PDB file of C-alpha atoms in Angstrom:
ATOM      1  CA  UNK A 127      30.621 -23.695  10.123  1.00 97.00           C
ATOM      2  CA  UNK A 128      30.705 -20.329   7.640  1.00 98.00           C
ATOM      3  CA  UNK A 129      29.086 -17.494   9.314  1.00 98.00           C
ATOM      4  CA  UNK A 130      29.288 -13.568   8.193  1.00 98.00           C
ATOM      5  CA  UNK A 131      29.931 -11.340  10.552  1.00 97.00           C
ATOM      6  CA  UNK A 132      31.110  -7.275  10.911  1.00 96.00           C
ATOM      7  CA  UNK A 133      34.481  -6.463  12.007  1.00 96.00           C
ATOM      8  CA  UNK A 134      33.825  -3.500  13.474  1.00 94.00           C
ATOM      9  CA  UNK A 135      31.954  -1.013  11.471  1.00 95.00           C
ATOM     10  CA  UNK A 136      31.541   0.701   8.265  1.00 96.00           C
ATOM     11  CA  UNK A 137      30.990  -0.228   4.570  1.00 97.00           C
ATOM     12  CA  UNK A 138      30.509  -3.685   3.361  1.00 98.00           C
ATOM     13  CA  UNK A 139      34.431  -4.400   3.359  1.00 97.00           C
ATOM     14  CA  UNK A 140      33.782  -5.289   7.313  1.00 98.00           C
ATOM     15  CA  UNK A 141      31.906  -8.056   6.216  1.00 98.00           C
ATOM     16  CA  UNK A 142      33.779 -10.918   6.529  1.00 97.00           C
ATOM     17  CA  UNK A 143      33.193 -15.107   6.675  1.00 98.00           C
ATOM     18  CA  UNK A 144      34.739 -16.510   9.538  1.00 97.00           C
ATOM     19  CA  UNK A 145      34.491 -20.163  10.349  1.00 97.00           C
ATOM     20  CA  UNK A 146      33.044 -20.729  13.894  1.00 97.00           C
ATOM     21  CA  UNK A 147      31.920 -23.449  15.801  1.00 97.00           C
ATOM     22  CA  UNK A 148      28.248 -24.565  15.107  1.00 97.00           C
ATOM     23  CA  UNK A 149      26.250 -23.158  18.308  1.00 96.00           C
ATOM     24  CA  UNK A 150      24.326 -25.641  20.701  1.00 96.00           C
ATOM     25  CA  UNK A 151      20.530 -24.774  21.243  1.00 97.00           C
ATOM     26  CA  UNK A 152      19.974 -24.189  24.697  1.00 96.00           C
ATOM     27  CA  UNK A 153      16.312 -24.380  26.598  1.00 98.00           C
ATOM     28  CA  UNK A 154      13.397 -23.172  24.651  1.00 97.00           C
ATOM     29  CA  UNK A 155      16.128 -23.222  21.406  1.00 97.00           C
ATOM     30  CA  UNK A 156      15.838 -24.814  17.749  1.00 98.00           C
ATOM     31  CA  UNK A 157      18.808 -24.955  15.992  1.00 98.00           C
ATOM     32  CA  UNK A 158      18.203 -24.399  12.291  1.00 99.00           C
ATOM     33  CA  UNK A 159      20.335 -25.595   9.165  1.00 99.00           C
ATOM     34  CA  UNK A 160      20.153 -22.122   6.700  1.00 99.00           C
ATOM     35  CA  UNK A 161      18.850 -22.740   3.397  1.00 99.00           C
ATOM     36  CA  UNK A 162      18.391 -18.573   2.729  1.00 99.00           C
ATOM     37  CA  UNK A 163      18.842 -15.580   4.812  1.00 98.00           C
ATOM     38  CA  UNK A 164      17.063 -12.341   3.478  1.00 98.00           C
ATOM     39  CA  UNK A 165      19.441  -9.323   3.229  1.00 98.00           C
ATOM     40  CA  UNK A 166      17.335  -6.362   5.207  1.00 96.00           C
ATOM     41  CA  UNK A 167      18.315  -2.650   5.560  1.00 93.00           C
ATOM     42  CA  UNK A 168      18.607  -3.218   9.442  1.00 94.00           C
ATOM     43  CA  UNK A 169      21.503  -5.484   8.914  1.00 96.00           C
ATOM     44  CA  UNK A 170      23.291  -2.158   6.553  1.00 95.00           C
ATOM     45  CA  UNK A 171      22.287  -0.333   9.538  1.00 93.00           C
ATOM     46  CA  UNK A 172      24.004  -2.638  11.984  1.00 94.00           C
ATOM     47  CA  UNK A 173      27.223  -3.286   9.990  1.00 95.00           C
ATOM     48  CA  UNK A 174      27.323   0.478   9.146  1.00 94.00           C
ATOM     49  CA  UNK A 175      27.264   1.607  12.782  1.00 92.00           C
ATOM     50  CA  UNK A 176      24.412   3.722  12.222  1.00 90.00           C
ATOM     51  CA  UNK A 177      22.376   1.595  15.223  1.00 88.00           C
ATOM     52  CA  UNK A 178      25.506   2.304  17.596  1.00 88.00           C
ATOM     53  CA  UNK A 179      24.989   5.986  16.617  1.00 88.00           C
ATOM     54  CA  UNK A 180      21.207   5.913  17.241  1.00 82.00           C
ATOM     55  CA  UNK A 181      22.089   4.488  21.050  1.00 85.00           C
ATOM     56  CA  UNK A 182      20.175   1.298  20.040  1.00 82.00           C
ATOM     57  CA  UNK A 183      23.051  -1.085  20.246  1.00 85.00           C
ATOM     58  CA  UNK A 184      26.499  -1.100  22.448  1.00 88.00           C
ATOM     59  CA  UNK A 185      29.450  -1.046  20.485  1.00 90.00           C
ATOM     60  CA  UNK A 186      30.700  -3.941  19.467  1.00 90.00           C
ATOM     61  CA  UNK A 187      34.517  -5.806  18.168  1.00 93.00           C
ATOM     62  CA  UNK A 188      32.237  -8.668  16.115  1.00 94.00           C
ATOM     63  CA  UNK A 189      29.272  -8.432  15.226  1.00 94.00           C
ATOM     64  CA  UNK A 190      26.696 -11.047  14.279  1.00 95.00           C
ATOM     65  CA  UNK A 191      24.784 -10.057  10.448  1.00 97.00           C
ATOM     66  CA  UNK A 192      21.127 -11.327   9.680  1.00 96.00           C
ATOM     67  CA  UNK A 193      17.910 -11.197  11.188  1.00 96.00           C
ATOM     68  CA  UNK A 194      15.588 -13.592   8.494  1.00 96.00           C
ATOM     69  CA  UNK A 195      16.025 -17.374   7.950  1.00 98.00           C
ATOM     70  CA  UNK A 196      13.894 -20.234   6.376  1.00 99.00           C
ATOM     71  CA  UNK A 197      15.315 -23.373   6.996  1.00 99.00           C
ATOM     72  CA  UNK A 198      15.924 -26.970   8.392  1.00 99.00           C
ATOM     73  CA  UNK A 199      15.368 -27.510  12.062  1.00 99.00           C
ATOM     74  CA  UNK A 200      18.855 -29.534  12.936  1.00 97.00           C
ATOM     75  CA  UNK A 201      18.812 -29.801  16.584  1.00 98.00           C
ATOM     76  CA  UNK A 202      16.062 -29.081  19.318  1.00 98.00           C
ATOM     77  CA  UNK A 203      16.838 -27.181  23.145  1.00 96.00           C
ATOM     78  CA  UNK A 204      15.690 -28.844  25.771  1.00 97.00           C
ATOM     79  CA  UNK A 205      11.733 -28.177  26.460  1.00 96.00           C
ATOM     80  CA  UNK A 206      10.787 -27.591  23.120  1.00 97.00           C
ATOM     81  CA  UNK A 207       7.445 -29.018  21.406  1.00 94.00           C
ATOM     82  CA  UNK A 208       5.741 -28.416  18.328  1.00 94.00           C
ATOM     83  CA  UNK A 209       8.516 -28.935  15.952  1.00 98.00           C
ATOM     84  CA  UNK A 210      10.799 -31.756  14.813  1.00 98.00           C
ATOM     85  CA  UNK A 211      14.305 -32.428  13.472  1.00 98.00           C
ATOM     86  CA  UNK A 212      13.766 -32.168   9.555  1.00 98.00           C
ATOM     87  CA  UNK A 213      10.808 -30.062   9.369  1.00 98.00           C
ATOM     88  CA  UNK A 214      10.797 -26.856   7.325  1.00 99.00           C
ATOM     89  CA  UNK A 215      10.742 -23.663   9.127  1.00 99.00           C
ATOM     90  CA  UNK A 216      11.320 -19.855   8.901  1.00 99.00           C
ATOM     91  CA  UNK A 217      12.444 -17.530  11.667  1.00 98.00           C
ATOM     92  CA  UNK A 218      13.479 -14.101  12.953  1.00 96.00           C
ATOM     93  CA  UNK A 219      16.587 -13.080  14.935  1.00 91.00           C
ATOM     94  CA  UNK A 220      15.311  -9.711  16.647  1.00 85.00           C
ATOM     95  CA  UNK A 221      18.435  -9.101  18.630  1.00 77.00           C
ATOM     96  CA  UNK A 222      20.725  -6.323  17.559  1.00 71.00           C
ATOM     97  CA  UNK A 223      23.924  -7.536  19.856  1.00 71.00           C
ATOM     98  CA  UNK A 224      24.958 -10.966  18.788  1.00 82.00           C
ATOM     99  CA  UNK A 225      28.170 -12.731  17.612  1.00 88.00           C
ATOM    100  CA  UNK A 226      26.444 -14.950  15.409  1.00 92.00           C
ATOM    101  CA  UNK A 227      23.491 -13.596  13.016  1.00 94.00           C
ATOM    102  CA  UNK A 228      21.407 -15.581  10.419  1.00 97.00           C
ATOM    103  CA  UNK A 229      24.118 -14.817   8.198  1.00 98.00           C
ATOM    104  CA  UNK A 230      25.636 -18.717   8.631  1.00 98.00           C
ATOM    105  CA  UNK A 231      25.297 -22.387   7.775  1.00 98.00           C
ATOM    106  CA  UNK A 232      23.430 -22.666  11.128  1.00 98.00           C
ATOM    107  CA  UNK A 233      21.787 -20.360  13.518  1.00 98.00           C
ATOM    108  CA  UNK A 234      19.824 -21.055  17.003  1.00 97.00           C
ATOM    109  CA  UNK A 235      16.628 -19.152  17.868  1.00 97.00           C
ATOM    110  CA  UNK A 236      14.072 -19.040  20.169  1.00 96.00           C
ATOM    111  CA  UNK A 237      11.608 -21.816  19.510  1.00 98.00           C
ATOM    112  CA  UNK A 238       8.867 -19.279  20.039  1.00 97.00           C
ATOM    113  CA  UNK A 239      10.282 -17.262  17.129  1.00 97.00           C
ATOM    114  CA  UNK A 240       9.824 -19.938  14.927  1.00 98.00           C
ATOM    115  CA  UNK A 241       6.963 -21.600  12.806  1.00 98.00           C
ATOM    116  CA  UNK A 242       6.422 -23.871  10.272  1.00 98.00           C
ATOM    117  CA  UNK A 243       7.538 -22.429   6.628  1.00 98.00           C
ATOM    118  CA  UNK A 244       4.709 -21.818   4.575  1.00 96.00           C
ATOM    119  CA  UNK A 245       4.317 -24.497   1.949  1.00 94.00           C
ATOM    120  CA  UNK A 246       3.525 -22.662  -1.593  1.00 89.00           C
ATOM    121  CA  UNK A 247       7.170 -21.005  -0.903  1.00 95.00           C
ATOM    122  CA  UNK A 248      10.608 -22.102  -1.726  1.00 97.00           C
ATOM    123  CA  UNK A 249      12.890 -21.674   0.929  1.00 98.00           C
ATOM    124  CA  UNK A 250      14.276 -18.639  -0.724  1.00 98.00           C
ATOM    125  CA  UNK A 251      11.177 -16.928  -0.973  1.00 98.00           C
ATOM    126  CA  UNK A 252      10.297 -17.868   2.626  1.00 98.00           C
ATOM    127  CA  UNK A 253      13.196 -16.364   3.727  1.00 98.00           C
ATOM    128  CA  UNK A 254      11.883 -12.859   2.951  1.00 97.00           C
ATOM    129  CA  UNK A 255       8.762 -13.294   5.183  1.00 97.00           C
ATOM    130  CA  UNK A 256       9.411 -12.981   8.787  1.00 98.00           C
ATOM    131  CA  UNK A 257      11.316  -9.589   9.159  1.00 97.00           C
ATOM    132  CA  UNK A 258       9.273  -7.766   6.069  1.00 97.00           C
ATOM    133  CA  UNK A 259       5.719  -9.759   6.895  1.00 98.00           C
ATOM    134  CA  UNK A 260       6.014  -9.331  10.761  1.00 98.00           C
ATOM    135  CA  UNK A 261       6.445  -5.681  10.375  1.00 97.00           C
ATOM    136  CA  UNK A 262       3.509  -5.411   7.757  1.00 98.00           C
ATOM    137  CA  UNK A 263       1.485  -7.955  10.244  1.00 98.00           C
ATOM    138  CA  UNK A 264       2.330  -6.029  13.906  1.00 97.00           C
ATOM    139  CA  UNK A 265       1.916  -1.961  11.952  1.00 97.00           C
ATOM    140  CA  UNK A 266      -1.477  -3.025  10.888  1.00 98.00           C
ATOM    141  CA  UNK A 267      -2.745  -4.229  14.410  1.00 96.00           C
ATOM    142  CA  UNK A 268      -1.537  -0.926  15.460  1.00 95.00           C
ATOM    143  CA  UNK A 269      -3.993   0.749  12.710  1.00 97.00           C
ATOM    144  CA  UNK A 270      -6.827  -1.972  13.741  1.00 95.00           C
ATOM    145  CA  UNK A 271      -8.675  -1.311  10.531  1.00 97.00           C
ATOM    146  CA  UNK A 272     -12.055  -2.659   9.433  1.00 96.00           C
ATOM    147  CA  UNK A 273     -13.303  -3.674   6.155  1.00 96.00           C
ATOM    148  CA  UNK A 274     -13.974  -0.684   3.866  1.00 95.00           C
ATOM    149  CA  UNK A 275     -11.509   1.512   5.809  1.00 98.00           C
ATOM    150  CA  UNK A 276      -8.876   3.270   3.169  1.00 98.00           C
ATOM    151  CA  UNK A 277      -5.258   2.633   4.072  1.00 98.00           C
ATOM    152  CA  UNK A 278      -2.380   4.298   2.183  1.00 98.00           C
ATOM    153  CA  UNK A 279       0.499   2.438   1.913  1.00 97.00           C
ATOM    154  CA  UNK A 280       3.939   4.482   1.074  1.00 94.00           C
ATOM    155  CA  UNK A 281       6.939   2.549  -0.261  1.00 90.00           C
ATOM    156  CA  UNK A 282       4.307  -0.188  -1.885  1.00 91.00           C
ATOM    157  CA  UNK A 283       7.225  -2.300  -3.858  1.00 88.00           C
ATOM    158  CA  UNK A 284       9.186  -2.376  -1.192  1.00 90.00           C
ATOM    159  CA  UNK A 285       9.168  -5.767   0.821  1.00 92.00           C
ATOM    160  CA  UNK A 286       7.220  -4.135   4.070  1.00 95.00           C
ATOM    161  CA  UNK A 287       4.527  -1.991   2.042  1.00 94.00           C
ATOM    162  CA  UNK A 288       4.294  -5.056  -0.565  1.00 94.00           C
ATOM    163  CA  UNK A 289       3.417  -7.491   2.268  1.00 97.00           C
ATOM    164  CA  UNK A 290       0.848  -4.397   3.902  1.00 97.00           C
ATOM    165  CA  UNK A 291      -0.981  -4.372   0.909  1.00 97.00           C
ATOM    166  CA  UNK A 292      -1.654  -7.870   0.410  1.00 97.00           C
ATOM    167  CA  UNK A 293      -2.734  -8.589   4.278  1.00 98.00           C
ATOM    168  CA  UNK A 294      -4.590  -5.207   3.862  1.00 98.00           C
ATOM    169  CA  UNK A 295      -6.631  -6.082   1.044  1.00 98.00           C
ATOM    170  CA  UNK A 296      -7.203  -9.637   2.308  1.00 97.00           C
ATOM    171  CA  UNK A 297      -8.972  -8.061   5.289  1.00 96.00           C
ATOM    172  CA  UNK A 298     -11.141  -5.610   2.765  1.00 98.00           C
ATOM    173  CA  UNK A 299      -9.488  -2.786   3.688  1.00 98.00           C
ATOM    174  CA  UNK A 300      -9.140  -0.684   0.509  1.00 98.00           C
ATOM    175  CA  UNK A 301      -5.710  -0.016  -0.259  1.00 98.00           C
ATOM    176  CA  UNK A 302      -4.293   3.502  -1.997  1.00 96.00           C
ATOM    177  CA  UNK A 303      -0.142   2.938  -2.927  1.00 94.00           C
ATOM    178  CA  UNK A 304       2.315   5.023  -3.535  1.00 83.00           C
ATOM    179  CA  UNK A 305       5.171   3.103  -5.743  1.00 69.00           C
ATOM    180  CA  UNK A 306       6.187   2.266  -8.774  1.00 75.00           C
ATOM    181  CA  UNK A 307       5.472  -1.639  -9.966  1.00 84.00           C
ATOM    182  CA  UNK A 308       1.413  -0.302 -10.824  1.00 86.00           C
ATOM    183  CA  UNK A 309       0.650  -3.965 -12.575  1.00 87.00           C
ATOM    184  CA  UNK A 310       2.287  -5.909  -9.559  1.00 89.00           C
ATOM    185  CA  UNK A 311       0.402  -3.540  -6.849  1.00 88.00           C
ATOM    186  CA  UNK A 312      -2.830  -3.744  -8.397  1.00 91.00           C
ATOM    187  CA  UNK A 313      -2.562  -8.158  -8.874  1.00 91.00           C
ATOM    188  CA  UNK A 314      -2.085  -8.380  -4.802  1.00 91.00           C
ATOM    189  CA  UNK A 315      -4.886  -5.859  -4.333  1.00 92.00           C
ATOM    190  CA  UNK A 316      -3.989  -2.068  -4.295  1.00 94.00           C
ATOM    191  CA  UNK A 317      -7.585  -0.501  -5.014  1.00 95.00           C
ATOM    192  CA  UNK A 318      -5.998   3.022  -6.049  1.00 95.00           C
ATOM    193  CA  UNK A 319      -2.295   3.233  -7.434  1.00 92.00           C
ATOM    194  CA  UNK A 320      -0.700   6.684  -7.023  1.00 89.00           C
ATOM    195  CA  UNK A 321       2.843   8.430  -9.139  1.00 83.00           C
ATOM    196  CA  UNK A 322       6.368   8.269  -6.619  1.00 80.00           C
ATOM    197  CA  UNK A 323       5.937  12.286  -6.889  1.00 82.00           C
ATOM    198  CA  UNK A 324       2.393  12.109  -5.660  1.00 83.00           C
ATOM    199  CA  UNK A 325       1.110  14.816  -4.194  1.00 92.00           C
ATOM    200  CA  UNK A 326      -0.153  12.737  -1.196  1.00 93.00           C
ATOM    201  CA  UNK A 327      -2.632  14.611   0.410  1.00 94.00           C
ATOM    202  CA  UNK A 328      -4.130  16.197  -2.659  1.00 94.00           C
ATOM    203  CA  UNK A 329      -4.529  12.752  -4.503  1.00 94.00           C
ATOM    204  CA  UNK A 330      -5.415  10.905  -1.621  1.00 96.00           C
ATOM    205  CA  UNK A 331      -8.466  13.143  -0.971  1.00 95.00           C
ATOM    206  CA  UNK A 332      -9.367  13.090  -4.633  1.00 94.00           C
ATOM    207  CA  UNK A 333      -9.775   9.169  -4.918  1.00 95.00           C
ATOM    208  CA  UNK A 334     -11.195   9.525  -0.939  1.00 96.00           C
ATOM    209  CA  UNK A 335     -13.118  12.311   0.171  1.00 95.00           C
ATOM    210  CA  UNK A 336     -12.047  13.610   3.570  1.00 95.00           C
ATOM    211  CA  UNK A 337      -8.551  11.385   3.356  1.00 96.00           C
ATOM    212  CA  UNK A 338      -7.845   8.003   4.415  1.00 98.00           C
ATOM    213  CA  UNK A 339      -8.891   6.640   7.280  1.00 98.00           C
ATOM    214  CA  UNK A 340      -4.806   5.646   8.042  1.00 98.00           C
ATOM    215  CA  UNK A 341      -1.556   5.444   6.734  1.00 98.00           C
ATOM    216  CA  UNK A 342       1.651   3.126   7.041  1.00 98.00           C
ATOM    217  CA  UNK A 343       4.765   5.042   5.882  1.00 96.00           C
ATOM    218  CA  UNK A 344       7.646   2.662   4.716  1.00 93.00           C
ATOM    219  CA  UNK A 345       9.191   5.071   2.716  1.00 88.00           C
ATOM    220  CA  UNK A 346       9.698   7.754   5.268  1.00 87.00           C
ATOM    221  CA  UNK A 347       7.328  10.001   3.186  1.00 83.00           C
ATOM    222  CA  UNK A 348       6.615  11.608   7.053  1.00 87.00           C
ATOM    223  CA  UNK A 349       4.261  14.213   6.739  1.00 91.00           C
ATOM    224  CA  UNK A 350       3.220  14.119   3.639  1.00 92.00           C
ATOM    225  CA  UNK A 351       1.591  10.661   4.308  1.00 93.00           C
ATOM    226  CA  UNK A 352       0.439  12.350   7.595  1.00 94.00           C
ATOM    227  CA  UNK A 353      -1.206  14.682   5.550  1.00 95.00           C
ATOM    228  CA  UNK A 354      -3.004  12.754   3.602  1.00 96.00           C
ATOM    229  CA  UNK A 355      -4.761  10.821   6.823  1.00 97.00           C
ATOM    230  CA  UNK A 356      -8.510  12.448   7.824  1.00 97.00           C
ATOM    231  CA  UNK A 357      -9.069  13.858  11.145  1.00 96.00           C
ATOM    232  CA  UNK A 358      -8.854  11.554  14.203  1.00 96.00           C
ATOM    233  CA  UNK A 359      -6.897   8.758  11.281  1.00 97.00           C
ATOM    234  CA  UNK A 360      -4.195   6.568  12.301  1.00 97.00           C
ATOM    235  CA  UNK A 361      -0.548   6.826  11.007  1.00 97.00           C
ATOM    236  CA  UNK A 362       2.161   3.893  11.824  1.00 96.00           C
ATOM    237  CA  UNK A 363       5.803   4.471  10.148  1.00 93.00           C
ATOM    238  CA  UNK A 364       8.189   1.568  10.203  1.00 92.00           C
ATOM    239  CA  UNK A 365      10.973   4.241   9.020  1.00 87.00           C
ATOM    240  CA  UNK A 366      13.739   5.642  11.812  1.00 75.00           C
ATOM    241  CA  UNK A 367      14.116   9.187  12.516  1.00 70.00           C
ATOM    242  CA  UNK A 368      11.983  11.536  13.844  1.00 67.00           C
ATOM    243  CA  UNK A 369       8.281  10.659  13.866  1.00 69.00           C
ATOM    244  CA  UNK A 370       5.725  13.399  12.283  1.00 74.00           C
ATOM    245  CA  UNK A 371       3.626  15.340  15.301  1.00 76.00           C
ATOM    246  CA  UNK A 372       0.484  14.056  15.885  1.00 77.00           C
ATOM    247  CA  UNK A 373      -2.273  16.658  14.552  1.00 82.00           C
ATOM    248  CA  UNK A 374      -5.541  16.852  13.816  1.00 91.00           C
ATOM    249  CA  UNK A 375      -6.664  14.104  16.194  1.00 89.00           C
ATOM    250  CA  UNK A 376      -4.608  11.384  14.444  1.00 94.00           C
ATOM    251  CA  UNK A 377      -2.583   8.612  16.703  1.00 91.00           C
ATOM    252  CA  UNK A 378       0.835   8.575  15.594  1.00 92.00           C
ATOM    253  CA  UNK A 379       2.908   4.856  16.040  1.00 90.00           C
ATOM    254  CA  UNK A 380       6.600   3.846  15.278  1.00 89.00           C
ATOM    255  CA  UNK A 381       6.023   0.406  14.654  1.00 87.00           C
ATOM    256  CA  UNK A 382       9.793  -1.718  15.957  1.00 86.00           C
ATOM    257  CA  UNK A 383       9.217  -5.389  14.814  1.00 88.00           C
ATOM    258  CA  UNK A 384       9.446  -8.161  17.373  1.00 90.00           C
ATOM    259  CA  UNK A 385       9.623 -11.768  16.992  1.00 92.00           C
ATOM    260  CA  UNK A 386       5.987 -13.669  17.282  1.00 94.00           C
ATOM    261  CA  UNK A 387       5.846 -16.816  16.058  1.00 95.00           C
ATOM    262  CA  UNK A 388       2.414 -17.079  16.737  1.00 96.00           C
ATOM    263  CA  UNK A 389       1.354 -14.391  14.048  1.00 96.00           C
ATOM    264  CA  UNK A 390       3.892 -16.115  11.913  1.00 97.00           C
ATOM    265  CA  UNK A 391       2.700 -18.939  11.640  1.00 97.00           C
ATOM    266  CA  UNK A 392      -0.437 -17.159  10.746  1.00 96.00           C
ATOM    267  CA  UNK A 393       1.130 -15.401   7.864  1.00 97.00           C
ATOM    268  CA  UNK A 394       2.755 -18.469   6.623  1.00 95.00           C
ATOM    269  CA  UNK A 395      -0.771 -20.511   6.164  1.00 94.00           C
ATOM    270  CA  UNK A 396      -2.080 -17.515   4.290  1.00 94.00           C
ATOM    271  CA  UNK A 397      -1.556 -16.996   0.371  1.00 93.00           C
ATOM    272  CA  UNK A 398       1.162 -14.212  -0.002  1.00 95.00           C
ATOM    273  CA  UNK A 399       3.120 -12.920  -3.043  1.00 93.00           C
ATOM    274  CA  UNK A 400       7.024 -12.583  -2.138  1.00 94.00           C
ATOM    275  CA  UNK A 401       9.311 -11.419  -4.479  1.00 92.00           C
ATOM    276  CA  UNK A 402      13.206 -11.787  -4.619  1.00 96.00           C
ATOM    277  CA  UNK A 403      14.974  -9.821  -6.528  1.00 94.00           C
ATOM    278  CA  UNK A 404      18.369 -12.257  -6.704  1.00 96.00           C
ATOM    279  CA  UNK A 405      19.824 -14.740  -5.327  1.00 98.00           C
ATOM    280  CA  UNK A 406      23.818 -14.819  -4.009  1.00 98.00           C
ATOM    281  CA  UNK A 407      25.718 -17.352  -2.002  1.00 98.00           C
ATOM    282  CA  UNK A 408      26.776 -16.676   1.391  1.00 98.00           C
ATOM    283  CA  UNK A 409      30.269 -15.345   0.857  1.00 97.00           C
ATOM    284  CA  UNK A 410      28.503 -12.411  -1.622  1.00 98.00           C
ATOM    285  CA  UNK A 411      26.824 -10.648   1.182  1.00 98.00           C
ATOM    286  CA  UNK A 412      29.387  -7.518   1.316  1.00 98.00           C
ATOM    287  CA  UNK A 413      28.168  -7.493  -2.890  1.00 97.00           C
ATOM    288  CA  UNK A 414      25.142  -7.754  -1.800  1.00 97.00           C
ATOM    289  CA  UNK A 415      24.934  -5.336   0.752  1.00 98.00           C
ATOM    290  CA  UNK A 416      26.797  -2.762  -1.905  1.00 97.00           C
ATOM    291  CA  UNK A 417      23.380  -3.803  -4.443  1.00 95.00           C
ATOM    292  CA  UNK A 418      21.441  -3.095  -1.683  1.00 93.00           C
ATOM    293  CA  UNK A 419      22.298   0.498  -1.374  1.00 89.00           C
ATOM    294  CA  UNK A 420      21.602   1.000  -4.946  1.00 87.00           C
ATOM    295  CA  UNK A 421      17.539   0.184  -4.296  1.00 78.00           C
ATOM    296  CA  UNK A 422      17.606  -0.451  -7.832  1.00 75.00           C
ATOM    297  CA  UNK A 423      15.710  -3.564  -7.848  1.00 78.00           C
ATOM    298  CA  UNK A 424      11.944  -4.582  -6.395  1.00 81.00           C
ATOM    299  CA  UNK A 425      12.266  -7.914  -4.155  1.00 87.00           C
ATOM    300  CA  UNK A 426      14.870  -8.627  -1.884  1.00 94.00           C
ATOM    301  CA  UNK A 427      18.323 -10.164  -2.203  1.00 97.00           C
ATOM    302  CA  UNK A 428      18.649 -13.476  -0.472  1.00 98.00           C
ATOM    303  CA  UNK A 429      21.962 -14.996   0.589  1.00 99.00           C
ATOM    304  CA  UNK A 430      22.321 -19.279   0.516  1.00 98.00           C
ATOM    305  CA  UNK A 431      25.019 -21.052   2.230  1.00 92.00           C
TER     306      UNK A 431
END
């Protein structure tokens, strides 16, 4: 089979496809025939090294690229129920130090991982949940918000913050977003819509007296979304780097995804909005990691074998 994979590290001219033997599932394992992988900034922050740098991840010779897939299920591990050869399915590879990524024809995963894909969604656009709506799903369990709380959401037409805001507003919370795409925000339930040069605090108190009740930075707005948070808030960042100090009472959370199939299979039976920007076959992904950089687009790039 065609799988992409990092030689090394650096730009996207490490990418390369290598033909590899299809893996065997294992215990507990589904093996899953790719139909789209999402392109994600963690996998420019693998192939660029920057994880290595960060300590998160040994260095590596080869280096497996891809963390989202929505799929066929192909094969199943030994000790596996719930799921069946032909049956539809997204999942999320959360492991940084692989040969083999999502990145391929096929891919094996942890069955727990997996769940059914979500059936108003082509493949393509299923492909973008896991990663992006895990995050958005696990950073607001952290801010364990009631209806009528205020959230701001930083980085709102981004893939993360786009997925926040609609699992935000379904639970009531009203939603104040900092982004760009005002008519999009606003149809999957932003209450307030705020200018990218926001002053956050000052415009955040004017729509909500005493500031929100929390905040989920996925822009890496830091601060300034800390800022805008009242006393004894919550504030959850999904962005690496230094996280703001905690003042003022409020708990401060760096949210690192990990792979739940469980709460996956809850986002996938609930009615989300995901939006792809394009559409490349596998053997684009160094193009599309090079588009990727740009951020010139809303959605994310997909890659099909």
């Amino acid at each position: 089979m065609r799988a992409v994979v990092a030689r090394g590290y650096g730009g996207p001219e490490v990418l390369q496809v290598v033909d590899v033997a299809i893996p065997e599932p294992s215990v507990g394992e589904i093996r899953i025939k790719v139909q789209a992988a999402t392109v994600n900034p963690v996998d420019v922050a693998t192939r660029s090294g920057a994880l290595v740098e960060a300590g998160l991840m040994a260095p590596r010779e080869i280096t497996g690229i891809g963390w989202d897939v929505a799929g066929e299920v192909d094969q199943l591990g030994p000790d596996v129920d719930g799921f069946t050869v032909g049956q539809k399915v997204i999942g999320l590879r959360d492991l940084l130090d692989v040969s083999l990524g999502a990145y391929a024809d096929y891919v094996v995963l942890d069955a727990a991982a997996v769940a059914a894909a979500p059936t108003g969604l082509s493949p393509v656009e299923a492909a973008t949940l896991p990663l992006n709506g895990l995050t958005a799903a696990q950073s607001l369990d952290l801010l364990d918000l009631s209806e009528d709380d205020t959230l701001l959401v930083t980085g709102a037409t981004g893939a993360v913050g786009g997925f926040a805001v609609q699992l935000a507003a379904q639970q009531g919370v009203r939603v104040l977003v900092q982004g760009g795409d005002t008519d999009f925000l606003q149809s999957v339930g932003a209450r307030w819509t705020l200018p990218r040069d926001a002053d956050l605090a000052a415009e955040t108190r004017r729509r909500v007296p005493g500031g929100a009740h929390a905040a989920l930075d996925t822009s890496g707005a830091g601060i300034r979304a800390l800022a805008a948070v009242r006393n004894r808030g919550r504030f959850v960042t999904v962005v690496g780097g230094p996280d703001p100090k905690p003042l003022r009472g409020i708990t401060v959370h760096h949210e690192w995804i990990h792979a739940d199939g469980n709460t996956l299979a809850r986002l996938a039976g609930q009615k989300l909005t995901a939006r792809v920007a394009d559409i490349l076959p596998l053997h684009a992904a160094a193009e599309a990691h090079t588009r990727l950089a740009t951020g010139r687009f809303s959605g994310r790039l997909v890659l099909t074998p």
